[in-house]
mmCIF file of N, CA and C in Angstrom:
data_model
loop_
_atom_site.group_PDB
_atom_site.id
_atom_site.type_symbol
_atom_site.label_atom_id
_atom_site.label_comp_id
_atom_site.label_asym_id
_atom_site.label_seq_id
_atom_site.Cartn_x
_atom_site.Cartn_y
_atom_site.Cartn_z
ATOM 1 N N MET A 66 0.855 -1.180 0.000
ATOM 2 C CA MET A 66 0.000 0.000 0.000
ATOM 3 C C MET A 66 0.896 1.237 0.000
ATOM 4 N N SER A 67 0.563 2.177 -0.834
ATOM 5 C CA SER A 67 1.364 3.400 -0.923
ATOM 6 C C SER A 67 1.164 4.259 0.317
ATOM 7 N N SER A 68 2.108 5.169 0.518
ATOM 8 C CA SER A 68 1.985 6.053 1.681
ATOM 9 C C SER A 68 0.777 6.969 1.548
ATOM 10 N N MET A 69 0.434 7.375 0.317
ATOM 11 C CA MET A 69 -0.764 8.214 0.128
ATOM 12 C C MET A 69 -2.027 7.447 0.493
ATOM 13 N N ALA A 70 -2.077 6.172 0.129
ATOM 14 C CA ALA A 70 -3.237 5.351 0.476
ATOM 15 C C ALA A 70 -3.314 5.170 1.984
ATOM 16 N N SER A 71 -2.163 4.980 2.614
ATOM 17 C CA SER A 71 -2.138 4.851 4.075
ATOM 18 C C SER A 71 -2.637 6.121 4.739
ATOM 19 N N GLU A 72 -2.195 7.272 4.224
ATOM 20 C CA GLU A 72 -2.646 8.549 4.777
ATOM 21 C C GLU A 72 -4.152 8.721 4.610
ATOM 22 N N ARG A 73 -4.674 8.328 3.450
ATOM 23 C CA ARG A 73 -6.129 8.429 3.223
ATOM 24 C C ARG A 73 -6.888 7.534 4.187
ATOM 25 N N ASN A 74 -6.338 6.353 4.470
ATOM 26 C CA ASN A 74 -6.987 5.431 5.398
ATOM 27 C C ASN A 74 -6.949 5.953 6.826
ATOM 28 N N LEU A 75 -5.906 6.681 7.166
ATOM 29 C CA LEU A 75 -5.774 7.231 8.516
ATOM 30 C C LEU A 75 -6.586 8.505 8.719
ATOM 31 N N GLN A 76 -6.844 9.233 7.659
ATOM 32 C CA GLN A 76 -7.482 10.541 7.783
ATOM 33 C C GLN A 76 -8.823 10.500 8.520
ATOM 34 N N PRO A 77 -9.722 9.545 8.207
ATOM 35 C CA PRO A 77 -10.987 9.529 8.962
ATOM 36 C C PRO A 77 -10.787 9.336 10.465
ATOM 37 N N ALA A 78 -9.821 8.507 10.833
ATOM 38 C CA ALA A 78 -9.550 8.293 12.258
ATOM 39 C C ALA A 78 -9.000 9.565 12.893
ATOM 40 N N LEU A 79 -8.086 10.232 12.197
ATOM 41 C CA LEU A 79 -7.539 11.490 12.719
ATOM 42 C C LEU A 79 -8.617 12.561 12.822
ATOM 43 N N ASP A 80 -9.498 12.606 11.840
ATOM 44 C CA ASP A 80 -10.599 13.574 11.885
ATOM 45 C C ASP A 80 -11.498 13.325 13.091
ATOM 46 N N ALA A 81 -11.774 12.054 13.380
ATOM 47 C CA ALA A 81 -12.614 11.718 14.536
ATOM 48 C C ALA A 81 -11.927 12.116 15.842
ATOM 49 N N ILE A 82 -10.628 11.883 15.924
ATOM 50 C CA ILE A 82 -9.877 12.268 17.126
ATOM 51 C C ILE A 82 -9.873 13.788 17.275
ATOM 52 N N ARG A 83 -9.727 14.483 16.170
ATOM 53 C CA ARG A 83 -9.733 15.952 16.199
ATOM 54 C C ARG A 83 -11.079 16.477 16.701
ATOM 55 N N VAL A 84 -12.173 15.876 16.246
ATOM 56 C CA VAL A 84 -13.511 16.287 16.695
ATOM 57 C C VAL A 84 -13.647 16.067 18.201
ATOM 58 N N LYS A 85 -13.171 14.923 18.688
ATOM 59 C CA LYS A 85 -13.225 14.651 20.132
ATOM 60 C C LYS A 85 -12.371 15.649 20.912
ATOM 61 N N PHE A 86 -11.200 15.964 20.362
ATOM 62 C CA PHE A 86 -10.321 16.927 21.016
ATOM 63 C C PHE A 86 -11.001 18.288 21.116
ATOM 64 N N LEU A 87 -11.598 18.741 20.023
ATOM 65 C CA LEU A 87 -12.293 20.031 20.041
ATOM 66 C C LEU A 87 -13.429 20.023 21.057
ATOM 67 N N ALA A 88 -14.167 18.917 21.124
ATOM 68 C CA ALA A 88 -15.256 18.817 22.099
ATOM 69 C C ALA A 88 -14.710 18.866 23.525
ATOM 70 N N SER A 89 -13.549 18.263 23.744
ATOM 71 C CA SER A 89 -12.966 18.255 25.090
ATOM 72 C C SER A 89 -12.395 19.614 25.479
ATOM 73 N N LEU A 90 -12.056 20.439 24.487
ATOM 74 C CA LEU A 90 -11.473 21.744 24.800
ATOM 75 C C LEU A 90 -12.425 22.632 25.593
ATOM 76 N N GLU A 91 -13.715 22.524 25.330
ATOM 77 C CA GLU A 91 -14.672 23.341 26.077
ATOM 78 C C GLU A 91 -14.633 22.992 27.561
ATOM 79 N N THR A 92 -14.591 21.700 27.853
ATOM 80 C CA THR A 92 -14.499 21.254 29.246
ATOM 81 C C THR A 92 -13.166 21.676 29.856
ATOM 82 N N ARG A 93 -12.094 21.499 29.104
ATOM 83 C CA ARG A 93 -10.769 21.874 29.608
ATOM 84 C C ARG A 93 -10.682 23.375 29.858
ATOM 85 N N LEU A 94 -11.303 24.155 28.986
ATOM 86 C CA LEU A 94 -11.331 25.608 29.176
ATOM 87 C C LEU A 94 -12.030 25.954 30.484
ATOM 88 N N ALA A 95 -13.179 25.344 30.729
ATOM 89 C CA ALA A 95 -13.922 25.615 31.961
ATOM 90 C C ALA A 95 -13.123 25.188 33.191
ATOM 91 N N GLU A 96 -12.487 24.020 33.118
ATOM 92 C CA GLU A 96 -11.693 23.541 34.248
ATOM 93 C C GLU A 96 -10.498 24.456 34.517
ATOM 94 N N LEU A 97 -9.781 24.814 33.465
ATOM 95 C CA LEU A 97 -8.621 25.695 33.638
ATOM 96 C C LEU A 97 -9.032 27.071 34.133
ATOM 97 N N ASP A 98 -10.157 27.555 33.650
ATOM 98 C CA ASP A 98 -10.655 28.850 34.107
ATOM 99 C C ASP A 98 -10.981 28.801 35.601
ATOM 100 N N ALA A 99 -11.636 27.724 36.038
ATOM 101 C CA ALA A 99 -11.974 27.582 37.460
ATOM 102 C C ALA A 99 -10.710 27.469 38.318
ATOM 103 N N LEU A 100 -9.743 26.696 37.855
ATOM 104 C CA LEU A 100 -8.491 26.556 38.605
ATOM 105 C C LEU A 100 -7.727 27.875 38.660
ATOM 106 N N THR A 101 -7.737 28.615 37.561
ATOM 107 C CA THR A 101 -7.079 29.924 37.533
ATOM 108 C C THR A 101 -7.740 30.871 38.525
ATOM 109 N N THR A 102 -9.051 30.838 38.584
ATOM 110 C CA THR A 102 -9.788 31.668 39.541
ATOM 111 C C THR A 102 -9.409 31.296 40.971
ATOM 112 N N MET A 103 -9.265 29.990 41.236
ATOM 113 C CA MET A 103 -8.855 29.552 42.574
ATOM 114 C C MET A 103 -7.488 30.130 42.933
ATOM 115 N N ILE A 104 -6.559 30.064 41.998
ATOM 116 C CA ILE A 104 -5.209 30.578 42.255
ATOM 117 C C ILE A 104 -5.255 32.078 42.497
ATOM 118 N N LYS A 105 -5.984 32.790 41.655
ATOM 119 C CA LYS A 105 -6.070 34.246 41.792
ATOM 120 C C LYS A 105 -6.801 34.653 43.067
ATOM 121 N N SER A 106 -7.621 33.737 43.607
ATOM 122 C CA SER A 106 -8.355 34.012 44.848
ATOM 123 C C SER A 106 -7.542 33.655 46.083
ATOM 124 N N GLY A 107 -6.333 33.152 45.877
ATOM 125 C CA GLY A 107 -5.474 32.890 47.021
ATOM 126 C C GLY A 107 -5.156 31.435 47.274
ATOM 127 N N ASP A 108 -5.785 30.497 46.563
ATOM 128 C CA ASP A 108 -5.479 29.076 46.736
ATOM 129 C C ASP A 108 -4.281 28.756 45.857
ATOM 130 N N LYS A 109 -3.100 28.968 46.401
ATOM 131 C CA LYS A 109 -1.877 28.857 45.612
ATOM 132 C C LYS A 109 -1.107 27.578 45.924
ATOM 133 N N GLY A 110 -1.785 26.600 46.498
ATOM 134 C CA GLY A 110 -1.112 25.361 46.844
ATOM 135 C C GLY A 110 -0.633 24.605 45.621
ATOM 136 N N SER A 111 0.379 23.767 45.826
ATOM 137 C CA SER A 111 0.938 23.012 44.706
ATOM 138 C C SER A 111 -0.087 22.051 44.114
ATOM 139 N N ARG A 112 -1.074 21.630 44.909
ATOM 140 C CA ARG A 112 -2.114 20.740 44.399
ATOM 141 C C ARG A 112 -2.880 21.402 43.266
ATOM 142 N N VAL A 113 -3.241 22.659 43.438
ATOM 143 C CA VAL A 113 -3.985 23.385 42.406
ATOM 144 C C VAL A 113 -3.104 23.584 41.176
ATOM 145 N N TRP A 114 -1.866 23.972 41.398
ATOM 146 C CA TRP A 114 -0.947 24.152 40.272
ATOM 147 C C TRP A 114 -0.727 22.837 39.534
ATOM 148 N N GLU A 115 -0.659 21.729 40.270
ATOM 149 C CA GLU A 115 -0.474 20.421 39.627
ATOM 150 C C GLU A 115 -1.687 20.072 38.767
ATOM 151 N N GLU A 116 -2.875 20.412 39.224
ATOM 152 C CA GLU A 116 -4.083 20.182 38.414
ATOM 153 C C GLU A 116 -4.039 21.012 37.127
ATOM 154 N N VAL A 117 -3.586 22.253 37.240
ATOM 155 C CA VAL A 117 -3.443 23.105 36.049
ATOM 156 C C VAL A 117 -2.419 22.482 35.108
ATOM 157 N N ARG A 118 -1.279 22.099 35.655
ATOM 158 C CA ARG A 118 -0.211 21.529 34.826
ATOM 159 C C ARG A 118 -0.669 20.267 34.103
ATOM 160 N N LEU A 119 -1.397 19.413 34.796
ATOM 161 C CA LEU A 119 -1.887 18.174 34.193
ATOM 162 C C LEU A 119 -2.763 18.462 32.976
ATOM 163 N N ARG A 120 -3.662 19.414 33.099
ATOM 164 C CA ARG A 120 -4.551 19.757 31.984
ATOM 165 C C ARG A 120 -3.779 20.403 30.831
ATOM 166 N N VAL A 121 -2.855 21.288 31.165
ATOM 167 C CA VAL A 121 -2.033 21.943 30.137
ATOM 168 C C VAL A 121 -1.154 20.904 29.434
ATOM 169 N N HIS A 122 -0.612 19.979 30.198
ATOM 170 C CA HIS A 122 0.238 18.922 29.647
ATOM 171 C C HIS A 122 -0.537 18.075 28.639
ATOM 172 N N ARG A 123 -1.760 17.735 28.964
ATOM 173 C CA ARG A 123 -2.590 16.932 28.051
ATOM 174 C C ARG A 123 -2.857 17.673 26.747
ATOM 175 N N ILE A 124 -3.108 18.958 26.846
ATOM 176 C CA ILE A 124 -3.315 19.761 25.630
ATOM 177 C C ILE A 124 -2.024 19.783 24.813
ATOM 178 N N ALA A 125 -0.904 19.998 25.482
ATOM 179 C CA ALA A 125 0.393 20.061 24.795
ATOM 180 C C ALA A 125 0.699 18.761 24.060
ATOM 181 N N GLY A 126 0.299 17.656 24.649
ATOM 182 C CA GLY A 126 0.612 16.359 24.066
ATOM 183 C C GLY A 126 -0.152 16.023 22.808
ATOM 184 N N VAL A 127 -1.277 16.680 22.578
ATOM 185 C CA VAL A 127 -2.147 16.301 21.470
ATOM 186 C C VAL A 127 -2.352 17.413 20.447
ATOM 187 N N ALA A 128 -2.379 18.639 20.875
ATOM 188 C CA ALA A 128 -2.799 19.754 20.015
ATOM 189 C C ALA A 128 -2.013 19.844 18.715
ATOM 190 N N GLY A 129 -0.711 19.772 18.795
ATOM 191 C CA GLY A 129 0.105 19.907 17.593
ATOM 192 C C GLY A 129 -0.171 18.829 16.562
ATOM 193 N N SER A 130 -0.388 17.606 17.019
ATOM 194 C CA SER A 130 -0.648 16.489 16.114
ATOM 195 C C SER A 130 -2.003 16.584 15.432
ATOM 196 N N LEU A 131 -2.899 17.376 16.005
ATOM 197 C CA LEU A 131 -4.256 17.467 15.466
ATOM 198 C C LEU A 131 -4.510 18.772 14.723
ATOM 199 N N GLY A 132 -3.437 19.464 14.371
ATOM 200 C CA GLY A 132 -3.585 20.659 13.547
ATOM 201 C C GLY A 132 -3.588 21.974 14.295
ATOM 202 N N PHE A 133 -3.162 21.952 15.546
ATOM 203 C CA PHE A 133 -3.104 23.169 16.352
ATOM 204 C C PHE A 133 -1.681 23.363 16.886
ATOM 205 N N PRO A 134 -0.718 23.578 15.982
ATOM 206 C CA PRO A 134 0.678 23.655 16.428
ATOM 207 C C PRO A 134 0.961 24.805 17.388
ATOM 208 N N ALA A 135 0.347 25.950 17.181
ATOM 209 C CA ALA A 135 0.596 27.088 18.076
ATOM 210 C C ALA A 135 0.072 26.789 19.479
ATOM 211 N N LEU A 136 -1.106 26.182 19.554
ATOM 212 C CA LEU A 136 -1.676 25.807 20.850
ATOM 213 C C LEU A 136 -0.791 24.769 21.530
ATOM 214 N N GLY A 137 -0.306 23.801 20.762
ATOM 215 C CA GLY A 137 0.574 22.780 21.315
ATOM 216 C C GLY A 137 1.870 23.365 21.845
ATOM 217 N N ALA A 138 2.461 24.281 21.082
ATOM 218 C CA ALA A 138 3.726 24.898 21.500
ATOM 219 C C ALA A 138 3.536 25.765 22.740
ATOM 220 N N ARG A 139 2.478 26.575 22.753
ATOM 221 C CA ARG A 139 2.217 27.433 23.920
ATOM 222 C C ARG A 139 1.962 26.571 25.157
ATOM 223 N N SER A 140 1.194 25.501 24.978
ATOM 224 C CA SER A 140 0.895 24.605 26.097
ATOM 225 C C SER A 140 2.157 23.935 26.619
ATOM 226 N N ALA A 141 3.030 23.514 25.715
ATOM 227 C CA ALA A 141 4.274 22.856 26.129
ATOM 228 C C ALA A 141 5.162 23.810 26.923
ATOM 229 N N ARG A 142 5.273 25.047 26.460
ATOM 230 C CA ARG A 142 6.085 26.038 27.198
ATOM 231 C C ARG A 142 5.492 26.292 28.586
ATOM 232 N N LEU A 143 4.177 26.409 28.650
ATOM 233 C CA LEU A 143 3.514 26.663 29.927
ATOM 234 C C LEU A 143 3.641 25.455 30.853
ATOM 235 N N ASP A 144 3.516 24.263 30.299
ATOM 236 C CA ASP A 144 3.679 23.038 31.076
ATOM 237 C C ASP A 144 5.050 23.024 31.753
ATOM 238 N N THR A 145 6.084 23.336 30.996
ATOM 239 C CA THR A 145 7.445 23.372 31.539
ATOM 240 C C THR A 145 7.583 24.436 32.625
ATOM 241 N N ALA A 146 7.037 25.614 32.368
ATOM 242 C CA ALA A 146 7.122 26.704 33.351
ATOM 243 C C ALA A 146 6.411 26.335 34.650
ATOM 244 N N ILE A 147 5.239 25.733 34.538
ATOM 245 C CA ILE A 147 4.490 25.342 35.741
ATOM 246 C C ILE A 147 5.229 24.239 36.488
ATOM 247 N N GLU A 148 5.765 23.274 35.754
ATOM 248 C CA GLU A 148 6.513 22.189 36.385
ATOM 249 C C GLU A 148 7.696 22.743 37.185
ATOM 250 N N GLN A 149 8.416 23.689 36.607
ATOM 251 C CA GLN A 149 9.540 24.315 37.308
ATOM 252 C C GLN A 149 9.054 25.113 38.513
ATOM 253 N N TYR A 150 7.932 25.802 38.356
ATOM 254 C CA TYR A 150 7.380 26.610 39.445
ATOM 255 C C TYR A 150 6.952 25.727 40.617
ATOM 256 N N ILE A 151 6.341 24.583 40.311
ATOM 257 C CA ILE A 151 5.933 23.662 41.372
ATOM 258 C C ILE A 151 7.166 23.152 42.120
ATOM 259 N N ALA A 152 8.200 22.792 41.377
ATOM 260 C CA ALA A 152 9.423 22.255 41.988
ATOM 261 C C ALA A 152 10.169 23.304 42.800
ATOM 262 N N GLU A 153 10.180 24.535 42.309
ATOM 263 C CA GLU A 153 10.912 25.614 42.975
ATOM 264 C C GLU A 153 10.164 26.928 42.757
ATOM 265 N N PRO A 154 9.220 27.255 43.665
ATOM 266 C CA PRO A 154 8.394 28.453 43.473
ATOM 267 C C PRO A 154 9.171 29.749 43.256
ATOM 268 N N SER A 155 10.373 29.824 43.789
ATOM 269 C CA SER A 155 11.143 31.055 43.600
ATOM 270 C C SER A 155 11.791 31.131 42.214
ATOM 271 N N SER A 156 11.649 30.051 41.415
ATOM 272 C CA SER A 156 12.294 30.010 40.103
ATOM 273 C C SER A 156 11.546 30.799 39.035
ATOM 274 N N ALA A 157 10.309 31.193 39.336
ATOM 275 C CA ALA A 157 9.514 31.906 38.329
ATOM 276 C C ALA A 157 8.564 32.873 39.009
ATOM 277 N N ASP A 158 8.136 33.839 38.258
ATOM 278 C CA ASP A 158 7.179 34.825 38.742
ATOM 279 C C ASP A 158 5.769 34.300 38.485
ATOM 280 N N GLU A 159 5.001 34.136 39.556
ATOM 281 C CA GLU A 159 3.649 33.600 39.419
ATOM 282 C C GLU A 159 2.794 34.451 38.487
ATOM 283 N N ALA A 160 2.945 35.752 38.544
ATOM 284 C CA ALA A 160 2.153 36.641 37.683
ATOM 285 C C ALA A 160 2.447 36.381 36.204
ATOM 286 N N THR A 161 3.696 36.088 35.883
ATOM 287 C CA THR A 161 4.069 35.786 34.499
ATOM 288 C C THR A 161 3.422 34.482 34.042
ATOM 289 N N ILE A 162 3.429 33.487 34.913
ATOM 290 C CA ILE A 162 2.807 32.205 34.577
ATOM 291 C C ILE A 162 1.299 32.377 34.429
ATOM 292 N N LEU A 163 0.682 33.136 35.323
ATOM 293 C CA LEU A 163 -0.759 33.381 35.210
ATOM 294 C C LEU A 163 -1.097 34.133 33.928
ATOM 295 N N ALA A 164 -0.252 35.063 33.528
ATOM 296 C CA ALA A 164 -0.481 35.784 32.268
ATOM 297 C C ALA A 164 -0.394 34.822 31.086
ATOM 298 N N ALA A 165 0.574 33.917 31.121
ATOM 299 C CA ALA A 165 0.703 32.916 30.056
ATOM 300 C C ALA A 165 -0.498 31.975 30.054
ATOM 301 N N LEU A 166 -0.992 31.648 31.234
ATOM 302 C CA LEU A 166 -2.181 30.804 31.337
ATOM 303 C C LEU A 166 -3.402 31.527 30.776
ATOM 304 N N ASP A 167 -3.539 32.804 31.084
ATOM 305 C CA ASP A 167 -4.636 33.597 30.510
ATOM 306 C C ASP A 167 -4.549 33.630 28.985
ATOM 307 N N ASP A 168 -3.332 33.760 28.456
ATOM 308 C CA ASP A 168 -3.140 33.746 26.999
ATOM 309 C C ASP A 168 -3.563 32.403 26.407
ATOM 310 N N LEU A 169 -3.224 31.318 27.100
ATOM 311 C CA LEU A 169 -3.627 29.991 26.643
ATOM 312 C C LEU A 169 -5.149 29.866 26.631
ATOM 313 N N LEU A 170 -5.788 30.347 27.689
ATOM 314 C CA LEU A 170 -7.253 30.302 27.745
ATOM 315 C C LEU A 170 -7.865 31.105 26.602
ATOM 316 N N ASP A 171 -7.264 32.245 26.283
ATOM 317 C CA ASP A 171 -7.736 33.050 25.146
ATOM 318 C C ASP A 171 -7.583 32.284 23.835
ATOM 319 N N ASP A 172 -6.463 31.580 23.679
ATOM 320 C CA ASP A 172 -6.243 30.778 22.468
ATOM 321 C C ASP A 172 -7.295 29.684 22.335
ATOM 322 N N ILE A 173 -7.569 28.994 23.437
ATOM 323 C CA ILE A 173 -8.570 27.929 23.414
ATOM 324 C C ILE A 173 -9.932 28.510 23.071
ATOM 325 N N ASP A 174 -10.267 29.623 23.691
ATOM 326 C CA ASP A 174 -11.546 30.278 23.419
ATOM 327 C C ASP A 174 -11.662 30.651 21.940
ATOM 328 N N ALA A 175 -10.595 31.167 21.365
ATOM 329 C CA ALA A 175 -10.607 31.551 19.945
ATOM 330 C C ALA A 175 -10.797 30.329 19.050
ATOM 331 N N ILE A 176 -10.151 29.222 19.386
ATOM 332 C CA ILE A 176 -10.314 27.991 18.609
ATOM 333 C C ILE A 176 -11.756 27.515 18.681
ATOM 334 N N LEU A 177 -12.339 27.559 19.874
ATOM 335 C CA LEU A 177 -13.728 27.126 20.035
ATOM 336 C C LEU A 177 -14.687 28.034 19.277
ATOM 337 N N GLU A 178 -14.432 29.333 19.307
ATOM 338 C CA GLU A 178 -15.291 30.268 18.574
ATOM 339 C C GLU A 178 -15.169 30.067 17.071
ATOM 340 N N ASP A 179 -13.956 29.752 16.618
ATOM 341 C CA ASP A 179 -13.704 29.540 15.194
ATOM 342 C C ASP A 179 -14.296 28.213 14.719
ATOM 343 N N GLY A 180 -14.375 27.256 15.635
ATOM 344 C CA GLY A 180 -14.971 25.974 15.302
ATOM 345 C C GLY A 180 -14.063 25.017 14.565
ATOM 346 N N ASN A 181 -12.815 25.351 14.470
ATOM 347 C CA ASN A 181 -11.908 24.404 13.824
ATOM 348 C C ASN A 181 -10.557 24.509 14.482
#
């Protein structure tokens, strides 16, 4: 089987995964927004940050492969920053990480509004 035929056979499966990913982004947006609100309200424990990192990490792991390279790259950078912040809070400025998280939420919102 040629590589083009293989790609055609894979495309429906990738399209289905992409649709599921887009559907999950709405839930992830709501979860990340709620966690961000908790942090901004003073709940700055590592547990909350770890929950944020886990969700960002999942987005980073899939977004680029499904046609959202900018979202994947931004998520990966944020994942690394949060991981470092959890390990050593003095290693990063929380306000900078929160600003990057807000930017990520804006990106997700724009993707959802665009519908693709």
